[in-house]
């Protein structure tokens, strides 16, 4: 496929450009019987909305979701759920100049190479607004997972040089700062750093961390569709992501086996637990019953006011300065996108895993 | 699918367990007309063979590949290419004890949770021998890519604390040391470090780096099937991989936009180039004409002789020491596996990208 | 997947229920550069519209299509094309009673078995309105195919006992009668037969025939994805279809090999032709350069006024008579649906076939 | 994909040519815990073996299956099951001449058009031997289905002009005649007809009918993946199939709605039944709890001794007579192939249907 569809049993297909008529997603394979309202989805979309802090763009984007199909009398019917957000506040006039050259760090050049031309208004399909479809779908998946006792929590782990500290970790702080950091002191430092970046007409990168609790052991497929592999794809498919790691990740590459291996022990309830969680919740690509923990590295916002060298479509070397409303950092608004990609991946693989044993299928069919 | 098939147009399906009758792969969608012999594939399999250095297991595994279908009079026919390696040297008696407990860092526990029981001989499907199918298929993809002028080179970037240095980088050194490092001094340090690990009955992790040259700009799909996302999945599906990054990766999360953006310039031949390559060869998930560069973090070999705490299948907490023949490091033998997963991914996406423009399809059909 | 997505490179995902907010489709993988307007699609939707003759329902359904994404400055961009038709004239009050029992010949009972409940208004997802998404997408595929010189023409072959005659075959007649028959006399007989059916509060079935011209030889894959197999699936996925045949179809089962084999001959231009076309344009599932010809059998409209025995949701055996506006025959409006499913299938497989030879890929990449 | 893989959760990938080293299949997604031996599969392969009657080719083909992976201690492990049959009795010298021209009714010409050349020995991939992979995989699916109480029975319905009669229908007759007909008198007539065909150096076609009992209501997906649509594809992907119909099929196109609709009634056990089964077991593409009944039309064997006109690869018009060992009819040996394609399709869709309701998923995870 051309890559706008993801998932085996729960599949999502997203569509839409930054300045087109709207952005949307079709969710196919969502089980019937889930109570679902537009408000359930709107809560998630509001979390990715700009204009919420001084580090996000001052554009007013309502991003109001409409459920077009798949819900009847308040519950999902099992048939495709179509969700749409109309584009309302986009002003195409801002983007005329951009049509004439290739912005560094953007997909302008590669889209032209691939397709011969591009929708240059607001980045078209490569805009950050493309994540609206991901978030709308992810909100549905997350709601279903919560009914199964599975919760997904992502937050800003680092912004530029500032990283949260384990001993100050406090999830309740996330909503109290503009950068979605669960650490009040780190948030203050990060905000100061972002102010500096903006004064220098610059931007910076950061890391999102995500924790998934409640996944039963045994979810994930053995070879190419490891839970970790599918999470890696889902997360690395988000526009600005340049890296993914699970558990100790790149630190595991420096570790000793005697440290990195998580010892098993017997829990009081008779279940098997792990004394540590260096693996990040997967062994052999299959969930091991521990929390699933992964991180995503985001590059700096490519749109900056500082002067940049580039080439025009007519082949001239030019110096540009990108005007307009741009966040100096992608990460805070990306937190909910990471959560949603995780939710879609986990729910899909959980559904696939239901057929792994004949005895379960027999039970299901009353044999 | 249950996850043993990967790819859209060029799809591979692997099968086989460590101690079963053999390991193999079916490649579907390989274009007709590629000259292909068993020797082309054997060269790659030999690169992943154990017993080549004092840091790889002393087991003798011939791993001789047989082409079962899809090649006629020396050329691929376009129909499925079935490749098989018979298992010959496996001794099941070594593994009886392992059946009774869960090895830390291995998939024993998660397979039991998923399937109700497991093939405990040599790790079954979760064995490192599973990569034979990946390498056999990747050898075919790499040969085809080389005919298109695309070359893929992976090497050991780090082992435990030892990392190669840019100013000592020399690819010809790779074959001269036991750890596949393109840096003679780092290789010597790494070998010393591995000797230490082994003396302590321990193991360590490392990083593989991979460079792909010659990919034309425009390969990769815009949303979920970004070239970077599909590479992330392919690489993270290798057994011991815990992290993936492309270009500057996690370093980009600490960088400023003014540094991380790669300026475009006009090449002498009129083409567009980039002055730097922080992006690692993709913009918006689509190849930008630069070298594609990515890294994979491997955890330490989980099988170690040092004492470990675990739980038996009957629920007793026990202390174990894993005997048998095990590499203290996975990375040197994984280098070719990373190359092969990259080859499969790039070839598949390159084929998909051929239909991105109507004018190309018209040209193709002579309209 | 849950079955609302079809296709490998050109994939379509449909959504929507009869009485929901709308019906739509997302087309992913449509090549960039195709000139496309809403009018191109509207022409096809108008062909499936009710109210065009006295044998189609008198409901007024505007079915106005909106292009929501994927087209920029009048041309497809290569990114997903989202198409939507708002539902406007549906009156839910008609359907209250239907909620309480299972209509014979409808999917009421099977949806309840599968999902636990159903959207009973107008048949929900199982309504004939679901074909709007198929037709909207097929219009795009057909336009692209026409630029490659491939034309698709479907028509009503039979209605109840009335079948068109070869010696009266005249495509220009199709638009002149209410039943889309390319045979004026058969059309008159069929119309008389339909009047009878309606007088008896009954309905009848029929056959659609489809001819595709201009497909180059070599399209279709050898094993499961034969061109004929994928057409069979695409056509049999239309609501009321109970049979599919290609070429001589079920007649071939009564034929002798000496008659059924099509002799090859040398055309004046040096190309190879076939003296007859019993195969219907495929050999071994791959297009042979002749016209592709297939037929689809449609069952009678299940909604009839005549008394029927059935069971209520509470388990009582009851007699019902279905009121409301229903065509006595599905076939005339299904003609365009068959065309569209054929267009989607042929375009997808044609794109896949572009990578069947290495020499073509080399040529494509200028090697 | 290039079409050698079929299925969503239970996927099969076949490979192999008539005169290559072997033929095989990889089954991915088979649930763990199914008792499986090579004998289970061999029984099915023996049913498609030639040399069993005077109407099948006198070649001796042992077709001994080997289980290469996926079974441990007599039970499926959940990982890929690789099955292989070595080719043993093929004599390539018979096929030299065939390389030089295009056999009417065969895929020689279309393979050359698609791939630029072909494996001409014994038809290569387009040989009837390709069905070995389908049958081997189908045997596994059928065994699993039988544990769920689902049985699949196919038989020869007609050969040329001879059709079985309902009042003589007797399944026990099938094994007693050479044509797999459950009707002793029809079998005798068919055998006489086949003798005539052979005397005239000709061949003939026929119809296979298949009945599936025990499928619970609710299996199948609403739109493109209707149970009937997927069966149509699976069956039409068998080499010589030219038509597919379910329930009344093409007869339904001549029927009245009042007759074709199956009335529901209340069974004694409280369940809902249908008084008739014109639908063939599906409503809206989803199983309705009745027997599933479908038919496949097979064309005559294309290889005949009678003179045929064709064109050589060098462009000369020539007359040929195909020598060698060929059945005058495909149908009797195809009966088991149809059964197996049905088994694979039904099992896959049954597994997919397990996730259609949230309440079932909750139950599964103990919520």
Short mmCIF file of N, CA and C in Angstrom, two decimals, chain A residues 7 34 57 88 115 130 134 141 157 185 187 215 239 244 247 265 319 345 350 356:
data_model
loop_
_atom_site.label_atom_id
_atom_site.label_comp_id
_atom_site.label_asym_id
_atom_site.label_seq_id
_atom_site.Cartn_x
_atom_site.Cartn_y
_atom_site.Cartn_z
N UNK A 7 -1.98 -1.38 10.42
CA UNK A 7 -2.66 -2.31 11.31
C UNK A 7 -3.20 -3.53 10.60
N UNK A 34 -18.42 -0.58 21.91
CA UNK A 34 -17.70 0.42 22.70
C UNK A 34 -18.50 1.70 22.74
N UNK A 57 2.11 27.47 18.72
CA UNK A 57 1.75 28.53 17.79
C UNK A 57 0.45 29.21 18.20
N UNK A 88 -10.20 25.06 9.24
CA UNK A 88 -10.97 26.32 9.27
C UNK A 88 -10.08 27.56 9.20
N UNK A 115 6.75 12.99 -6.43
CA UNK A 115 5.46 13.17 -7.10
C UNK A 115 5.52 14.13 -8.29
N UNK A 130 -1.19 16.56 9.91
CA UNK A 130 -1.48 15.17 9.54
C UNK A 130 -1.70 14.30 10.78
N UNK A 134 -4.17 10.61 13.30
CA UNK A 134 -3.58 9.63 14.22
C UNK A 134 -4.18 9.78 15.62
N UNK A 141 -8.87 3.96 20.25
CA UNK A 141 -8.13 2.77 20.71
C UNK A 141 -7.82 2.87 22.20
N UNK A 157 10.21 13.93 28.17
CA UNK A 157 11.32 13.48 29.01
C UNK A 157 12.47 14.48 28.96
N UNK A 185 10.72 21.35 38.25
CA UNK A 185 11.98 22.08 38.09
C UNK A 185 12.50 21.97 36.66
N UNK A 187 10.77 21.46 34.07
CA UNK A 187 9.88 22.24 33.21
C UNK A 187 10.29 23.71 33.20
N UNK A 215 -0.72 -4.42 30.06
CA UNK A 215 -0.72 -5.37 28.94
C UNK A 215 -0.44 -6.77 29.48
N UNK A 239 6.06 12.39 12.01
CA UNK A 239 6.90 13.29 11.20
C UNK A 239 8.33 13.52 11.63
N UNK A 244 14.09 5.68 18.15
CA UNK A 244 13.17 4.94 19.01
C UNK A 244 13.99 4.00 19.86
N UNK A 247 12.81 0.01 26.65
CA UNK A 247 13.57 -0.38 27.83
C UNK A 247 14.83 0.45 27.93
N UNK A 265 10.93 -13.67 39.33
CA UNK A 265 10.64 -14.12 40.69
C UNK A 265 9.16 -14.48 40.79
N UNK A 319 19.19 32.70 0.26
CA UNK A 319 19.11 32.72 1.72
C UNK A 319 17.67 33.03 2.11
N UNK A 345 -1.21 0.57 18.10
CA UNK A 345 -0.36 -0.61 17.92
C UNK A 345 -0.69 -1.70 18.93
N UNK A 350 -2.93 -6.89 20.35
CA UNK A 350 -3.69 -7.60 21.37
C UNK A 350 -4.82 -8.40 20.72
N UNK A 356 -3.85 -17.12 19.25
CA UNK A 356 -2.57 -17.83 19.27
C UNK A 356 -2.66 -19.28 19.75
#
